[in-house]
Tab-separated table of C-alpha atoms and ligand atoms in Angstrom:
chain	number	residue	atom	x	y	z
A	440	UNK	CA	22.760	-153.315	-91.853
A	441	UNK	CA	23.052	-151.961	-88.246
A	442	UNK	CA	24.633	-154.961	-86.343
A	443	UNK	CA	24.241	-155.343	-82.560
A	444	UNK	CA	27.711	-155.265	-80.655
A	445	UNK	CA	28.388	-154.730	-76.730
A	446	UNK	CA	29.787	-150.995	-76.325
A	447	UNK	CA	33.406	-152.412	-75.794
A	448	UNK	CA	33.472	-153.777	-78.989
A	449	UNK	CA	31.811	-150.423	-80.514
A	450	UNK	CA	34.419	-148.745	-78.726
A	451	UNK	CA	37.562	-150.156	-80.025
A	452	UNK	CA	36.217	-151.424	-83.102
A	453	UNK	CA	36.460	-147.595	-85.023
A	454	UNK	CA	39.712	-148.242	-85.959
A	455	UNK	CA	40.855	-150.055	-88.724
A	456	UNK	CA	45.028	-150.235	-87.890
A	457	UNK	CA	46.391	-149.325	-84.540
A	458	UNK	CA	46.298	-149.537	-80.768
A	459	UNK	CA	43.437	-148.293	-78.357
A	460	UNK	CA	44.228	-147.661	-74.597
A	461	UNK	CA	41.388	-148.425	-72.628
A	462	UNK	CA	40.716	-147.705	-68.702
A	463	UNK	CA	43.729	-144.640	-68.790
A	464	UNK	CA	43.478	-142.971	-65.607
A	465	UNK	CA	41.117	-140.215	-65.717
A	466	UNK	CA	42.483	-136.936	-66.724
A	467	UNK	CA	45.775	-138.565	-68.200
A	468	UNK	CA	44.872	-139.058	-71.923
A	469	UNK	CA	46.398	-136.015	-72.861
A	470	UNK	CA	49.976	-136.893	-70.887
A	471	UNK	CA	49.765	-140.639	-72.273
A	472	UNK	CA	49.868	-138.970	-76.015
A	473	UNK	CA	52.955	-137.044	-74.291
A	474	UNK	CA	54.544	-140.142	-73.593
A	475	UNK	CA	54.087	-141.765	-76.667
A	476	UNK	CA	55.800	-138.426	-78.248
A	477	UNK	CA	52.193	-137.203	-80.100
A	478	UNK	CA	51.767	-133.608	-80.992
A	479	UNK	CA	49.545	-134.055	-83.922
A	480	UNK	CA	52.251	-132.405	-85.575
A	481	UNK	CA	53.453	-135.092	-87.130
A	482	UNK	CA	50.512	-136.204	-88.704
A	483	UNK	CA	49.231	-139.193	-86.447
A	484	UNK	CA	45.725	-139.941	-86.278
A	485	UNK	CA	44.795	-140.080	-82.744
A	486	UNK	CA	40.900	-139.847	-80.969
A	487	UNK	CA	40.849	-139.111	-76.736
A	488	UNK	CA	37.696	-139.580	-74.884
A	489	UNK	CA	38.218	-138.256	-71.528
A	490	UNK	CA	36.482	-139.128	-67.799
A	491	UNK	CA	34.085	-141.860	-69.850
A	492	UNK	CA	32.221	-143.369	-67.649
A	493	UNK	CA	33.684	-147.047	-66.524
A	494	UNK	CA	32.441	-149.820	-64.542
A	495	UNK	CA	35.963	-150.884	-63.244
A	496	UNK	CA	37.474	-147.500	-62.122
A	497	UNK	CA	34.313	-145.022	-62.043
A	498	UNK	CA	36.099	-142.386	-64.534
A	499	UNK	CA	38.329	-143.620	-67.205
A	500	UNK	CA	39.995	-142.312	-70.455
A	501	UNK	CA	40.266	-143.559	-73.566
A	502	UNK	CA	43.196	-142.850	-75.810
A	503	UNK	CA	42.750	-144.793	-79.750
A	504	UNK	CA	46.129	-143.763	-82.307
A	505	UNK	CA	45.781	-145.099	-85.745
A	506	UNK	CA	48.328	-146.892	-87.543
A	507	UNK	CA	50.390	-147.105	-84.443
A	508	UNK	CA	51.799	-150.077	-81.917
A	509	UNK	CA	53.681	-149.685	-78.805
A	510	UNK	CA	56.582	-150.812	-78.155
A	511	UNK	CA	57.769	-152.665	-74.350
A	512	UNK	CA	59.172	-149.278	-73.463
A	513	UNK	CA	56.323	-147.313	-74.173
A	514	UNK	CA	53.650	-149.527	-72.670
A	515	UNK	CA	56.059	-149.476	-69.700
A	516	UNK	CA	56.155	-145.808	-69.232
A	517	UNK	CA	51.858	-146.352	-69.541
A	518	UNK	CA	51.891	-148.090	-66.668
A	519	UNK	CA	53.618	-145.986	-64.707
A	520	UNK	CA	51.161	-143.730	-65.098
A	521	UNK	CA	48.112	-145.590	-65.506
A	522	UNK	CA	47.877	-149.048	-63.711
A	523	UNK	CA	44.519	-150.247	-64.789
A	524	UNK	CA	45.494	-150.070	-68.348
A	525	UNK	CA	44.630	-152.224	-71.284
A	526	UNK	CA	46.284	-152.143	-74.382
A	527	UNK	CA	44.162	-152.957	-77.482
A	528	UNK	CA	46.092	-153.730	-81.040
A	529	UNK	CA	43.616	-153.295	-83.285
A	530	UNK	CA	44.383	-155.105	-87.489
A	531	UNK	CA	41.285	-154.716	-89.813
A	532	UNK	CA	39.240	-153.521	-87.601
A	533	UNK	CA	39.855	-156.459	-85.488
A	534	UNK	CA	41.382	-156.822	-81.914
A	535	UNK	CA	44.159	-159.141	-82.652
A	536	UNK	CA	45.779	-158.574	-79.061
A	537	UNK	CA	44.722	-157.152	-76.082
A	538	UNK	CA	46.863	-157.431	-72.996
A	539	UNK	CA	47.093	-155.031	-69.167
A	540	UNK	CA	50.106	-152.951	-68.449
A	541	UNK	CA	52.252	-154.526	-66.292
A	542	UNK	CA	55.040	-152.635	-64.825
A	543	UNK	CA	58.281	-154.387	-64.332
A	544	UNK	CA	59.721	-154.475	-60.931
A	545	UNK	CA	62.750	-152.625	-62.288
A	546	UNK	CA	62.679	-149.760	-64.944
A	547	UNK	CA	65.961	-148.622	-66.935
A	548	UNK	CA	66.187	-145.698	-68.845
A	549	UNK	CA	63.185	-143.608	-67.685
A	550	UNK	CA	61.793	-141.025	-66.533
A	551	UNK	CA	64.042	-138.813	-65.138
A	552	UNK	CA	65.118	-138.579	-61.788
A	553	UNK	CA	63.919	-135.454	-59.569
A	554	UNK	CA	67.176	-135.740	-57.435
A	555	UNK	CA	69.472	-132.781	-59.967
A	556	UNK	CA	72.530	-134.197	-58.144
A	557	UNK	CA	71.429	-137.654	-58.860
A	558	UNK	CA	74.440	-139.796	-60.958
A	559	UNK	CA	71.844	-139.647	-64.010
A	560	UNK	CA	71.351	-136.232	-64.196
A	561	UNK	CA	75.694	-135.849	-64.476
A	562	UNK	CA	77.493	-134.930	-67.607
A	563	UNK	CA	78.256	-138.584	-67.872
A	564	UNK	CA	75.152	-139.789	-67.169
A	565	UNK	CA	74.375	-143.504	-65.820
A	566	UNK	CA	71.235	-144.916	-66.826
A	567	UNK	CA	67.779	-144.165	-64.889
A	568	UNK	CA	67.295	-147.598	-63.150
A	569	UNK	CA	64.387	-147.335	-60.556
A	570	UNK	CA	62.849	-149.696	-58.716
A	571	UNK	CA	59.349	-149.801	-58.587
A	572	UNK	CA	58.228	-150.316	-54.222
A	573	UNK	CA	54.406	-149.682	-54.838
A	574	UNK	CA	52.314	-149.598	-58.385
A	575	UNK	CA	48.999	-148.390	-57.275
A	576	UNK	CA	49.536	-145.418	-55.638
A	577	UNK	CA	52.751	-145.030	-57.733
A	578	UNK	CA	56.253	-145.077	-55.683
A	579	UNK	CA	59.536	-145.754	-57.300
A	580	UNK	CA	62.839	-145.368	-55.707
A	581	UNK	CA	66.240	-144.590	-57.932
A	582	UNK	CA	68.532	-147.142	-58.276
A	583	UNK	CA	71.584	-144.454	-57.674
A	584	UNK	CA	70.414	-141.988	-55.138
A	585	UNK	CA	67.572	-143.510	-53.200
A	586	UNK	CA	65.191	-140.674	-54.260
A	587	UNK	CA	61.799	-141.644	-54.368
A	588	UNK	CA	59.113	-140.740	-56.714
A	589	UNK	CA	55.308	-140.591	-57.408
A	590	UNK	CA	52.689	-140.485	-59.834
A	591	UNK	CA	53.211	-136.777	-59.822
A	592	UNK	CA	57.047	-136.876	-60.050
A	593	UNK	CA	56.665	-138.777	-63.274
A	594	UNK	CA	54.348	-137.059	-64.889
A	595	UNK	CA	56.343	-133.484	-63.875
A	596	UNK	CA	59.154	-134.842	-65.682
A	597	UNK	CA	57.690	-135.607	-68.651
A	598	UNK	CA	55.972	-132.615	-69.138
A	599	UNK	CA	59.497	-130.918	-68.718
A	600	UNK	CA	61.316	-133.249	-71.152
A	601	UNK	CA	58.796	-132.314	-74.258
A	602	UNK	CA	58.159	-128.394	-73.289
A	603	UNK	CA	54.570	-128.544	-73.184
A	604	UNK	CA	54.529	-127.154	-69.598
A	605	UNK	CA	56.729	-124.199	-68.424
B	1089	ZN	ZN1	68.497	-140.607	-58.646
């Protein structure tokens, strides 16, 4: 029975319904899952492999959630954090789409900005608009204040917004 299949397709092909993330920056499986609002809590299926070997980027990870697509936003806020990132959608067990994150070269309503005096952050907020100066290392600057922001910005404010980090 044992049928012969290149270790991509082994890879991605576990899942029957759902979306696998492939070539995730090492070490940021666990703040993609963040992202996408995935505690476990609420019951969603989800399997990380973490700093996998990969021919493209040396380490990768790899993040697969059952019975779950992304939407533009999300795979947005993936890119930000992961560049290299391919987005699998996975329907009986069969890759119907597979596409790169691509980050726009403006982003509305995320993350948040670092600037606390920033218009955003006010009690009447304006909406995050950043634009995005350099992808790979990461620099965005906001649309309001000028601040700019990294890789490490982003992910600092995410881990804020959901608690996980004190
Ligand atoms: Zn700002």
């Amino acid at each position: 029975m044992a049928k012969k299949s290149n270790s991509s397709e082994l890879k991605v092909s576990k899942i029957k319904e759902g979306t696998v993330i492939d070539h995730v920056d090492a070490g940021m499986a666990l703040i993609v899952l963040e992202m996408l609002g995935i505690t476990g809590r609420e019951g969603t299926v989800a399997t990380l492999s973490m700093n996998v070997v990969s021919k493209k980027t040396g380490r990768k990870d790899i993040v697969k959630i059952e019975n779950r697509f992304l939407e533009y936003t999300e795979i947005n806020q993936i890119a930000l954090i992961s560049p290299n990132a391919t987005i699998n959608e996975i329907k009986n067990f069969t890759v119907v789409k597979k596409f790169d994150v691509q980050l726009p070269e403006v982003i509305v309503g995320f993350p948040k900005c670092i600037n606390p005096r920033c218009i955003t952050n006010a009690r009447e907020p304006q909406v995050q608009t950043y634009y995005v100066k350099s992808v790979d290392p990461l620099k965005i600057r906001c649309k309001y204040c000028n601040t700019n922001m990294d890789k490490n910005d982003v992910v600092k404010q995410l881990t804020k917004y959901s608690g996980i980090t004190k």
